[in-house]
Coordinates of C-alpha atoms in Angstrom, one line a residue:
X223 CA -33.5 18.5 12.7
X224 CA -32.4 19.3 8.9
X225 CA -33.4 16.5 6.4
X226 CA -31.5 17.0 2.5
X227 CA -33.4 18.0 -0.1
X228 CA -32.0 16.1 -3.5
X229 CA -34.3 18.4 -5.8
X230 CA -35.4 21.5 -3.9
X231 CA -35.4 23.2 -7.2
X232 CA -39.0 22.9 -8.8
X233 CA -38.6 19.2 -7.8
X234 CA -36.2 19.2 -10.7
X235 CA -33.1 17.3 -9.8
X236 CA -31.3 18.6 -12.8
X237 CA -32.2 22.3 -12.2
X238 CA -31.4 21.9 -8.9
X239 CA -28.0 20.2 -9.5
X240 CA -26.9 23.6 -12.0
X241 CA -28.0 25.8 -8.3
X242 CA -25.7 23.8 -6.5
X243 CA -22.9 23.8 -8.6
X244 CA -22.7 27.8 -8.3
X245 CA -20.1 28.0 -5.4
X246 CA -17.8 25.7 -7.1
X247 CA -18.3 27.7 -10.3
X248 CA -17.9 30.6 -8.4
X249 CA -14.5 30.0 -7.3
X250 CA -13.0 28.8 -10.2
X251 CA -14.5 31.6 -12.1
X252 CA -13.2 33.8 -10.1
X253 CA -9.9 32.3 -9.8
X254 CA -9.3 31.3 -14.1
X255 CA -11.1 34.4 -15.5
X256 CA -11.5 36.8 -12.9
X257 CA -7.6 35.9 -11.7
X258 CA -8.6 37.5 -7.9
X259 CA -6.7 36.3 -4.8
X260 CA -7.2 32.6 -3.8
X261 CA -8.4 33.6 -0.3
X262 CA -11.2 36.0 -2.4
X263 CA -12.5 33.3 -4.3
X264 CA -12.9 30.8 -1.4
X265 CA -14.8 33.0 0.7
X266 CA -16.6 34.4 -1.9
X267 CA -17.5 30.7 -2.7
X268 CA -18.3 29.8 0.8
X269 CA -21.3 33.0 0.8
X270 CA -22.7 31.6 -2.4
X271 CA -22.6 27.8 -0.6
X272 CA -24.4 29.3 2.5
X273 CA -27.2 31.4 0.5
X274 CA -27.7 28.2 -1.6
X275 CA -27.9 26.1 1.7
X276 CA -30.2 28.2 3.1
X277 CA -32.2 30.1 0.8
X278 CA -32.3 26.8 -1.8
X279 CA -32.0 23.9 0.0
X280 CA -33.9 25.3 3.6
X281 CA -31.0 24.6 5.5
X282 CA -30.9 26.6 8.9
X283 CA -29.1 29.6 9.0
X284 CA -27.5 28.6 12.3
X285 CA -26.7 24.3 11.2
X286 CA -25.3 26.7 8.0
X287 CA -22.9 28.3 10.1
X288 CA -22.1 25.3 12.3
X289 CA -21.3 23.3 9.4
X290 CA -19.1 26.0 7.6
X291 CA -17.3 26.3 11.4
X292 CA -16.2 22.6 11.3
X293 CA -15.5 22.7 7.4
X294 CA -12.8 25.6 8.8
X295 CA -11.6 23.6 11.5
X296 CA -11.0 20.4 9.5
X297 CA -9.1 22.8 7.5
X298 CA -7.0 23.7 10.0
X299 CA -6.5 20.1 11.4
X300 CA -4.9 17.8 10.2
X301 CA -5.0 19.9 6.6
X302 CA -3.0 22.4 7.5
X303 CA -1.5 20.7 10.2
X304 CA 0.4 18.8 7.8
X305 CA 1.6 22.0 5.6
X306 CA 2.9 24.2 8.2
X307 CA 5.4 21.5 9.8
X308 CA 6.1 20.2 6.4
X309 CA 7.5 23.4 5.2
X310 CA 9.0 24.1 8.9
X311 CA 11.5 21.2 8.5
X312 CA 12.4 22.8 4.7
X313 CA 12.6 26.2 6.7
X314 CA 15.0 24.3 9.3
X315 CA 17.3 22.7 6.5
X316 CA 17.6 26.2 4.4
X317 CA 18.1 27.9 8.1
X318 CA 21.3 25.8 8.1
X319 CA 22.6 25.4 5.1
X320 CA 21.6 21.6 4.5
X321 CA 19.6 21.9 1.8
X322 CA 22.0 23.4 -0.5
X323 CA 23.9 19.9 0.2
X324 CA 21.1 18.4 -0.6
X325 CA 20.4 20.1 -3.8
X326 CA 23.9 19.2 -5.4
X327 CA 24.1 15.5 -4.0
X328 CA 20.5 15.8 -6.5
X329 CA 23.3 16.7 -8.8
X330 CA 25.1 14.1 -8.8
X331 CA 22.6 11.7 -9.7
X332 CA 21.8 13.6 -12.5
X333 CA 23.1 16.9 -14.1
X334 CA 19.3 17.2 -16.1
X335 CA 16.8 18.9 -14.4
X336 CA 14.6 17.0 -15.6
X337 CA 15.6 13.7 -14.0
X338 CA 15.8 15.3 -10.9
X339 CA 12.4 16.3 -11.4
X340 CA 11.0 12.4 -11.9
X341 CA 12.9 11.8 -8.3
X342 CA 11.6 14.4 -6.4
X343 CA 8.4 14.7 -7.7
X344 CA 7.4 11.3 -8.9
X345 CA 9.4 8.7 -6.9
X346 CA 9.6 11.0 -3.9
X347 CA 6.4 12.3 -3.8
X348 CA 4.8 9.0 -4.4
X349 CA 6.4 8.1 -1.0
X350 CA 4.9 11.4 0.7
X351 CA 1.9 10.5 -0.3
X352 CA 2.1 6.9 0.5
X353 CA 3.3 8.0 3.7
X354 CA 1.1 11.2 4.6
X355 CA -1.2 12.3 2.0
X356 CA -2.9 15.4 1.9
X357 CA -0.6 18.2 0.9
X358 CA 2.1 16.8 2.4
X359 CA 3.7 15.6 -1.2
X360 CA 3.0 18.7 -3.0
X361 CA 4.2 20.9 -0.2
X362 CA 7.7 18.9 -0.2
X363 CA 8.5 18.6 -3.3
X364 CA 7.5 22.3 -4.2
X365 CA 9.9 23.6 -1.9
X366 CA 12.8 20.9 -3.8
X367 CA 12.0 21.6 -6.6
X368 CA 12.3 25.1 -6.4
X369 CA 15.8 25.2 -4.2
X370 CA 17.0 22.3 -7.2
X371 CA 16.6 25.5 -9.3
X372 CA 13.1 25.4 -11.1
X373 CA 11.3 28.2 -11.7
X374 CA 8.2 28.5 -8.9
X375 CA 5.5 28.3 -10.9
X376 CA 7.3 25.0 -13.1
X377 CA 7.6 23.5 -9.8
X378 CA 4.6 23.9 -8.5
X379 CA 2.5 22.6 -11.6
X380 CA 5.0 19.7 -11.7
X381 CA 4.7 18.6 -8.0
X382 CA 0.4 19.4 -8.8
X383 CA 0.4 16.8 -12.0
X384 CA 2.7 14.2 -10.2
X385 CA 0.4 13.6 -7.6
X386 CA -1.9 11.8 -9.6
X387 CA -1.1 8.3 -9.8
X388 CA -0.4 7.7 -6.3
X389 CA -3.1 9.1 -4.6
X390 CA -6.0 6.2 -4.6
X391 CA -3.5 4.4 -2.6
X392 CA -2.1 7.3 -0.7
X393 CA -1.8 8.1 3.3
X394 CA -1.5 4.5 3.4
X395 CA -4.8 3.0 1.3
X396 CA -7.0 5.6 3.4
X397 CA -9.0 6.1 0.2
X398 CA -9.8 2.8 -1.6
X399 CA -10.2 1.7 3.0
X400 CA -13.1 4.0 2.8
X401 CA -14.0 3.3 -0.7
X402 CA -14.3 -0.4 0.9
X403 CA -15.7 0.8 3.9
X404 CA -19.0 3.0 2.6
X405 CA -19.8 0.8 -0.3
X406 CA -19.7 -2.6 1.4
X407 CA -17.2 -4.3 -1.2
X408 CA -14.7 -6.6 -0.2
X409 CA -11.3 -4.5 -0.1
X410 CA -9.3 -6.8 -2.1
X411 CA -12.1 -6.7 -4.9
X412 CA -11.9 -2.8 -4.5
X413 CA -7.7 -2.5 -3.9
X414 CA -7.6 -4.9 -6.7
X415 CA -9.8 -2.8 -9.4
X416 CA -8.5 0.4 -8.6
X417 CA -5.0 -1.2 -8.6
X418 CA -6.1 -2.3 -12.8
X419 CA -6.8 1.3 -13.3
X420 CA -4.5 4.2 -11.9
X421 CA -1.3 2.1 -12.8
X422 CA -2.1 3.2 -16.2
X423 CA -2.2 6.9 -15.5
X424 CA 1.7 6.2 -14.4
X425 CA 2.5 5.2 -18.1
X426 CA 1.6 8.8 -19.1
X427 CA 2.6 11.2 -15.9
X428 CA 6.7 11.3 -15.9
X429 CA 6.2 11.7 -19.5
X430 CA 3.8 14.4 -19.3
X431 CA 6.1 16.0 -15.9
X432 CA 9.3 16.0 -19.1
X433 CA 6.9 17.8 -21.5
X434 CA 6.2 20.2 -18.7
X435 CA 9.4 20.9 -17.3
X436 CA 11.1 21.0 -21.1
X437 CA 8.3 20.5 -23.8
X438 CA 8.8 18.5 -26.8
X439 CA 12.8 18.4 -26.5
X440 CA 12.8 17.0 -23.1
X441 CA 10.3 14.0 -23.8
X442 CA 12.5 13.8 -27.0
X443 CA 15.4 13.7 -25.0
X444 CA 14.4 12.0 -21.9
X445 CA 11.9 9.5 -22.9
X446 CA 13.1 6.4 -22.2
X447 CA 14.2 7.1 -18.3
X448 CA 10.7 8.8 -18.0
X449 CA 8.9 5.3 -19.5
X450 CA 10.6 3.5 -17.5
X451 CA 10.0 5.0 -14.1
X452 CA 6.3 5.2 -15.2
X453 CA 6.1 1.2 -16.3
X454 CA 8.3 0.3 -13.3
X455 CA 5.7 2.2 -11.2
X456 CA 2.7 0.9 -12.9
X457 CA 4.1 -2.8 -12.4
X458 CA 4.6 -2.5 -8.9
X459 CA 1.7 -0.8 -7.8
X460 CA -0.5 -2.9 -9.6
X461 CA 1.2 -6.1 -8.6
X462 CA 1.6 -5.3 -4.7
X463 CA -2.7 -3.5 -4.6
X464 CA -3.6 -7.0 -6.3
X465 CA -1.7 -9.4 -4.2
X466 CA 0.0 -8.7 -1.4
X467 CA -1.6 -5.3 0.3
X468 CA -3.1 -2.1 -0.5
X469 CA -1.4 -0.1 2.6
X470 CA 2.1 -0.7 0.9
X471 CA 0.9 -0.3 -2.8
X472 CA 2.7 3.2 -3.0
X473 CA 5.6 2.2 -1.1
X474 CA 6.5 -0.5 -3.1
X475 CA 5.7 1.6 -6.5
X476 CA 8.2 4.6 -5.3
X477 CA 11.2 2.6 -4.4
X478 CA 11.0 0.6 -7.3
X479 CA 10.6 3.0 -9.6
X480 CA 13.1 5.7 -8.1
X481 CA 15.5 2.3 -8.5
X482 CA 14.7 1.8 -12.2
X483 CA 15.3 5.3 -12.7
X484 CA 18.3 5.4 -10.8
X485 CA 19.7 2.4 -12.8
X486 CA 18.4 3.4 -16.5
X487 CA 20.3 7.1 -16.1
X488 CA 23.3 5.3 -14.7
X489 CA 23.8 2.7 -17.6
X490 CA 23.8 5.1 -20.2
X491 CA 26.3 6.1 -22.1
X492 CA 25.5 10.1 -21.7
X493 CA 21.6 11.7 -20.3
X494 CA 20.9 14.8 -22.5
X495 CA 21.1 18.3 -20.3
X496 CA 18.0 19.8 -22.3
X497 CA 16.1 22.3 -20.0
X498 CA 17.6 24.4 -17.4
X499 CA 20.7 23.0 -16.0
X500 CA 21.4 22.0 -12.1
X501 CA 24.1 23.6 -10.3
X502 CA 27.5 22.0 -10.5
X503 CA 28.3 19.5 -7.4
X504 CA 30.6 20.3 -5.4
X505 CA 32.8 18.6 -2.5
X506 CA 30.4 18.5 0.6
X507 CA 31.2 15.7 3.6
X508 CA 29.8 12.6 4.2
X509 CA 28.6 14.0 7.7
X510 CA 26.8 17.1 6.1
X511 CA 25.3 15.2 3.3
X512 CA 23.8 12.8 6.1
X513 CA 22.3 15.4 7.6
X514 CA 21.0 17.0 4.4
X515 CA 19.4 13.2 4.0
X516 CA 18.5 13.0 7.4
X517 CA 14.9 14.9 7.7
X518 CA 13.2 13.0 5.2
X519 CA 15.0 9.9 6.2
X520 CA 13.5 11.0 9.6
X521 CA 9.9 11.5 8.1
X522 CA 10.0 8.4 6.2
X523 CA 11.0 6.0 9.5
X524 CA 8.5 8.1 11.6
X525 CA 5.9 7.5 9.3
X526 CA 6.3 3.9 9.1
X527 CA 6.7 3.5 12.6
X528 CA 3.4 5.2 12.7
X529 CA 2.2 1.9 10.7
X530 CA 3.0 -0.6 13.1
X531 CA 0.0 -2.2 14.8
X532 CA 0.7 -1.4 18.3
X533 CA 1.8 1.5 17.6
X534 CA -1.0 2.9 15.5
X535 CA -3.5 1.6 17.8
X536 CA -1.7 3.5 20.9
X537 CA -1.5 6.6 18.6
X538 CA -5.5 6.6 17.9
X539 CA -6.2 6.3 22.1
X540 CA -6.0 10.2 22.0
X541 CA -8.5 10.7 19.1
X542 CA -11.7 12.8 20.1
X543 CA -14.7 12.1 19.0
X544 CA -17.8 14.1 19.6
X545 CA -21.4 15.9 18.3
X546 CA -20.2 18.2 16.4
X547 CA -22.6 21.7 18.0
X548 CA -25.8 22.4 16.6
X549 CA -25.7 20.4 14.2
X550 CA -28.9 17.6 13.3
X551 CA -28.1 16.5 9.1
X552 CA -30.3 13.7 8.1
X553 CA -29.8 12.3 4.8
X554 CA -32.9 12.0 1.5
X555 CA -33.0 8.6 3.3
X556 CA -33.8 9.8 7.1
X557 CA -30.9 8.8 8.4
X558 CA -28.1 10.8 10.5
X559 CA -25.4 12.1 8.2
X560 CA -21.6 11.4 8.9
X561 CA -21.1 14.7 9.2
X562 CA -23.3 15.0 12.9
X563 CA -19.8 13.7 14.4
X564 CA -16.5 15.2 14.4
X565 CA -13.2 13.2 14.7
X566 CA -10.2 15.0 16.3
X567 CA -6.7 12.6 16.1
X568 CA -4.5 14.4 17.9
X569 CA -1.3 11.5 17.6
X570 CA -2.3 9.1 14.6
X571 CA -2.5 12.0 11.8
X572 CA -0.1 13.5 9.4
X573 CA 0.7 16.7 10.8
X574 CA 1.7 15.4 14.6
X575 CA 3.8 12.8 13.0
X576 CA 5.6 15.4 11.0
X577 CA 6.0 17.9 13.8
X578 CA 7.9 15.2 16.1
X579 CA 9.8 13.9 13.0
X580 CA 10.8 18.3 13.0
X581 CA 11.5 18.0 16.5
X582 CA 14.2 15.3 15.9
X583 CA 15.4 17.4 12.9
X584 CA 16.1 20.1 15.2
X585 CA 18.0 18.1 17.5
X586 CA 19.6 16.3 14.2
X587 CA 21.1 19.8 13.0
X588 CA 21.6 21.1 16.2
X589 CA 19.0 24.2 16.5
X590 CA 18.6 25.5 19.6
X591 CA 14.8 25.6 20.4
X592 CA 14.6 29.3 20.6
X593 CA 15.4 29.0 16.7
X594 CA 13.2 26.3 15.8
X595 CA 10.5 27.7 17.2
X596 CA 10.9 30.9 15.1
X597 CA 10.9 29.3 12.0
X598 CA 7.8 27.6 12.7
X599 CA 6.5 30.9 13.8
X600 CA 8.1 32.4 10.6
X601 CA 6.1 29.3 8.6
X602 CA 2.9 30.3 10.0
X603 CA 3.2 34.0 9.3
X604 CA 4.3 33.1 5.6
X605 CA 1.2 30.7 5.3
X606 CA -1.3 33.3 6.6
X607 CA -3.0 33.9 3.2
X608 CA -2.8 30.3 2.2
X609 CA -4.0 29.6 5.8
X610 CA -7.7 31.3 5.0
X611 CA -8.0 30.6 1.6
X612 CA -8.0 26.6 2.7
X613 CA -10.3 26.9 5.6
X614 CA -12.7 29.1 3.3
X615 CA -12.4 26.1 0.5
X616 CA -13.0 23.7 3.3
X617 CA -16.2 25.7 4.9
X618 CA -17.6 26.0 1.7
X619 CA -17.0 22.1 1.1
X620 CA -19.5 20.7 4.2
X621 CA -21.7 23.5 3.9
X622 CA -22.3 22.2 0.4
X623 CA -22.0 18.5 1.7
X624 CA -23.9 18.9 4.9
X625 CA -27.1 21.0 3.4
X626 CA -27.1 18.4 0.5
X627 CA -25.8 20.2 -2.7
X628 CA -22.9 17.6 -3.6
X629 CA -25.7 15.3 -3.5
X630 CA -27.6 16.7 -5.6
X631 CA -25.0 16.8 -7.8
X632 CA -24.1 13.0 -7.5
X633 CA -27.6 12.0 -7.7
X634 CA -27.4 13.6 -10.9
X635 CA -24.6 12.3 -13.0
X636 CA -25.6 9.2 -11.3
X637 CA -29.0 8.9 -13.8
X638 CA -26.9 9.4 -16.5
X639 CA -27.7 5.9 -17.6
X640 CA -25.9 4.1 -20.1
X641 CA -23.5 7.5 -20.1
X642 CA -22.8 6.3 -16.4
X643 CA -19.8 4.3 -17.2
X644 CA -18.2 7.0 -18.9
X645 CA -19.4 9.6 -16.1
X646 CA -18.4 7.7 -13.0
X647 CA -15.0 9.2 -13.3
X648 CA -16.3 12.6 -13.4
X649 CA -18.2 12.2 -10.2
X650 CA -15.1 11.1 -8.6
X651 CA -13.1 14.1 -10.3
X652 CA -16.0 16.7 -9.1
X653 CA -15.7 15.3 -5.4
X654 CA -11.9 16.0 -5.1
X655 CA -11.7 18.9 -6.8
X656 CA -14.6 20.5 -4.1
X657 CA -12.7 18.8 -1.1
X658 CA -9.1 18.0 -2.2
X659 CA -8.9 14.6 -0.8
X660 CA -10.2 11.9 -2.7
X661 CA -10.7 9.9 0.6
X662 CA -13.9 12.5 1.4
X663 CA -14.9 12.0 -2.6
X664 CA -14.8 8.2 -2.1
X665 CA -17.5 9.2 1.2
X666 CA -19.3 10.8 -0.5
X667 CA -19.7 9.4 -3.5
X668 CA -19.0 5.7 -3.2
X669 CA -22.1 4.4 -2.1
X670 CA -24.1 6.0 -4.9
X671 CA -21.6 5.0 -7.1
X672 CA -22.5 1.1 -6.3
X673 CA -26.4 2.2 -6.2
X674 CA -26.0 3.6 -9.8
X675 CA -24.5 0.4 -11.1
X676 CA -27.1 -1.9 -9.9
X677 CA -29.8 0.3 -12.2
X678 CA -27.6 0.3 -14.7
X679 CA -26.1 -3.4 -14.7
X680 CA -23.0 -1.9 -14.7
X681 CA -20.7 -3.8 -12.3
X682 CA -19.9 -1.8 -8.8
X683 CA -16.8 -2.7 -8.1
X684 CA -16.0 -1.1 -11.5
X685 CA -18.0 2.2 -10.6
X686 CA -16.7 2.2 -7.0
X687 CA -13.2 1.9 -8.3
X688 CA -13.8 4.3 -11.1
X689 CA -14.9 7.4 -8.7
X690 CA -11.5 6.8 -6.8
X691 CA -9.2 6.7 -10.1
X692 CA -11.1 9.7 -11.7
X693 CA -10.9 11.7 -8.2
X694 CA -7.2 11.5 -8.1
X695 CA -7.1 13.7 -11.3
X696 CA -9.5 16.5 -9.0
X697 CA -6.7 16.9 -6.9
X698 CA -4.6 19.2 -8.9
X699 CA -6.9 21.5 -9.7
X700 CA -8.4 21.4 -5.8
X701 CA -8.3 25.4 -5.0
X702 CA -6.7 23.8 -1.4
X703 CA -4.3 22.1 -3.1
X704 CA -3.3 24.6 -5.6
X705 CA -3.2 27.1 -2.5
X706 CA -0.9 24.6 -0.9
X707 CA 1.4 24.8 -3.7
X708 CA 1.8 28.6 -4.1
X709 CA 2.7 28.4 -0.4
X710 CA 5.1 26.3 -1.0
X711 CA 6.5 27.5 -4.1
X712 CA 6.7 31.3 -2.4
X713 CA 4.2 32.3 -5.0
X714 CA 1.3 33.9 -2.5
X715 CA -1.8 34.8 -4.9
X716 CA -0.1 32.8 -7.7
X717 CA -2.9 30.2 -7.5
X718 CA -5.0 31.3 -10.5
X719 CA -2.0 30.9 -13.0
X720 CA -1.5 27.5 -11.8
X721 CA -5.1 26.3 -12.4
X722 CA -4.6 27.9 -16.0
X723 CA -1.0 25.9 -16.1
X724 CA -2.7 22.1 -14.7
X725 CA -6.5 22.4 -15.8
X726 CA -6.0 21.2 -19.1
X727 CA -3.8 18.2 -18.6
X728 CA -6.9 17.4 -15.3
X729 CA -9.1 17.4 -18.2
X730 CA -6.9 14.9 -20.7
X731 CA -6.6 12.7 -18.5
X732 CA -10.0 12.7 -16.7
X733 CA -10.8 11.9 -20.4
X734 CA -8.1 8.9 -20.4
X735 CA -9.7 7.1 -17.4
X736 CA -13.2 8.2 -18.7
X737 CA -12.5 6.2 -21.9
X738 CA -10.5 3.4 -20.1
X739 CA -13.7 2.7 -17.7
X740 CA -15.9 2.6 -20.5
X741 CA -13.5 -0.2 -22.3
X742 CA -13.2 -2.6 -19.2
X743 CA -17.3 -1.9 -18.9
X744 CA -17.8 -3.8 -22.1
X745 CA -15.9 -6.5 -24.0
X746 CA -12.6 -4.5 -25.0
X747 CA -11.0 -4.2 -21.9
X748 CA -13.3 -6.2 -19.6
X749 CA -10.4 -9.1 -19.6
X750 CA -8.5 -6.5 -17.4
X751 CA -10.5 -6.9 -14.5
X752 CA -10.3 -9.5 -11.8

């Protein structure tokens, strides 16, 4: 048996918090300065985690290894799961041709790139992730982006910022569930907080996705469709997380503001073609451009089919659940860590749902298997890179979870006092940017989130929302994330350019919801909470 240490350094919990920060430093240092290969930094990480865990925090050398083993595997499913037969339905649609129908029906929505990148990225992507979560939105709306005719690396970062504001209530409310579930709050209390909170980040995101894609001209240009898909987004999702259900927060906030959008640039008089211009339309038939619609139509009904009741609970029957080998974590307080047991869904999870929805792709544009097959094959080979650099991220992720650095590191910015309000965010922000789902941030986090508050007399449901609104803004700077999106954008090895591109617009508007917790801790803002 293996208990955490929280302060294995000289019993100091603030020396021993700067030890186990190295393997995240580590990576991003060697990613931002160093600029070496994404797959290079995460394993290079993941041997600084293991010599921490072990040599630091006393962790056995062989529970080391076992919990680096199921990091991997997580990695590989549903994580990557989801990626590979993501991109295999774009491979399938390019294979035949349909995507370049889908790419000018874009066109005739809007001639300005940068509308169409509000739709794909914003509106769209808010449904992928309402939908499927994980990388699923990035890695779908790169590969759009890019064939609507944005540069790689523009598409990437603006698929990696637009999946911000979406995410607390992404894969259907998995995070603020588990947020719920680990703390002990009521979820409407927690749906309802979070719901005050990341609807503001959407006031700022299509703005900030115009700046990117076109700088000053293009919010100068385009301001007024990009407010009003961020206010129509913000309305709904706060509205629908307050009162009616979390699970269909996102939904609701896509559709309505892809609608808004859709009827702003269609009432005015003349949309501004600043920034690099779309292709010209031209004539396609109504049965092509059905089929062009037809995979992500297909996703989207799969998906909430997935949703029913019956359904879903049929789907879970073929979940495994085991003892995860050699493995015996006990938590500071005695207890059996989470991380002892490993869940395997092998139906109700991201990637399986994707894969049939590319199976009845395949039928829908008439592939013969032999071909489908060898563009999934094809996907795999073209992910191999990306394929180790997210199961070193995710290795590295429970060995620092499991031996009890992220801890560490929570327990610490959790004593921050009267700085805690301010903080919480950060906490949040730190989780997902080590694991790339704020789900596992919320897990980990969450609890000592509500803990902290009661020392503090902060209120919890504040804090507990607060680490799930600052962790969405962790995601874009998540090494598997940002791996996922130089996949997806065909930019292998691309990924420390990208973290130079989004870092500082993580950091403004960590600082945003830093500031906004802080005001509806205290008198200012405190009217905004329920």
């Amino acid at each position: 048996m293996f208990t955490q240490q929280t302060a294995p350094v000289a019993g100091s919990l603030g020396w021993s918090a700067l030890v186990a920060t190295l393997p995240l430093l580590t990576v991003f240092l060697l990613l931002g300065v160093v600029r070496t290969k994404a797959y290079v930094a995460a394993l290079t990480g993941l041997a600084v985690a293991l010599i921490v865990g072990i040599a630091v925090y006393g962790m056995p050398v062989v529970q080391a290894l076992s919990s680096a083993v199921q990091g991997a595997v997580f990695g590989l499913f549903p994580i990557l799961w989801i990626v590979v037969n993501a991109l295999w339905i774009y491979r399938m649609t390019v294979y035949t041709r349909h995507f370049d129908v889908l790419r000018r029906s874009f066109g005739q929505v809007s001639s300005d790139n940068r509308i169409q990148g509000l739709i794909v990225a914003f509106c769209f992507g808010a449904l992928m992730e309402a939908l499927a979560g994980f990388g699923a939105p990035v890695a779908i709306s790169s590969v759009m982006l890019v064939a609507l005719g944005f540069s790689p690396l523009r598409a990437a970062a603006v698929s990696l910022v637009a999946n911000t504001a979406p995410v607390a209530f992404g894969a259907m409310a998995t995070p603020v569930i588990t947020l719920a579930q680990v703390t002990g709050l009521p979820l409407s209390v927690v749906s309802s907080v979070v719901g005050r909170q990341t609807p503001v980040l959407a006031l700022f995101v299509p703005l900030l996705l115009v700046f990117i894609i076109d700088g000053k001209r293009g919010v100068r240009e385009t301001w007024l469709p990009a407010l009003v898909c961020g206010v129509a987004f913000a309305i709904a999702q706060f509205a629908v997380s307050n009162y009616v259900a979390p699970e269909l927060a996102d939904i609701a906030a896509s559709l309505v503001s892809a609608g808004a959008l859709v009827l702003t640039i269609r009432t005015r008089t003349r949309v501004p073609a600043g920034g690099p211009p779309a292709e010209e339309s031209t004539s396609d038939s109504r049965p092509d451009v059905v089929k062009a619609y037809a995979p992500y139509g297909i996703i989207i009904v799969i998906f909430a089919l997935g949703q029913v009741p019956a359904i879903k609970a049929w789907l879970s029957q073929a979940t495994l659940a085991f003892h995860w080998p050699l493995l015996d974590v006990h938590g500071p307080n005695g207890k059996p860590v989470s991380g002892n047991t490993f869940s395997l869904p092998l139906l109700n999870t991201g990637g399986t749902l994707v894969l049939i929805a590319g199976v009845i792709t395949a039928v829908v544009l008439r592939l013969s298997a032999r071909t489908a097959l060898t563009e999934w094959g094809r996907t795999v080979h073209e992910l191999r890179f990306a394929i180790l650099t997210v199961t070193g991220v995710l290795a590295l992720a429970y060995v620092m979870n499991l031996s009890g650095q992220t801890t560490t590191i929570g327990f610490f910015i959790a004593g921050a006092g009267a700085a805690l309000a301010f903080l919480s965010p950060v906490l949040g922000w730190f989780g997902v940017a080590v694991s790339g789902s704020d789900t596992s941030a919320n897990a980990l986090f969450g609890a000592l989130q509500v803990t902290a508050a009661g020392r503090t007399g902060l209120l919890p449901e504040l804090l507990a929302a607060a680490n799930s609104s600052g962790g969405v803004l962790g995601k874009m700077i998540s090494p598997q994330n940002l791996t996922i999106a130089a996949a997806a954008a065909q930019l292998p090895g691309s990924e420390s350019a990208m973290l130079r591109k989004v870092l500082p617009w993580s950091i403004a508007l960590l600082l945003v919801m830093c500031l906004l917790v802080v005001l509806q801790s205290g008198s200012v803002l405190g009217w905004m909470l329920p």
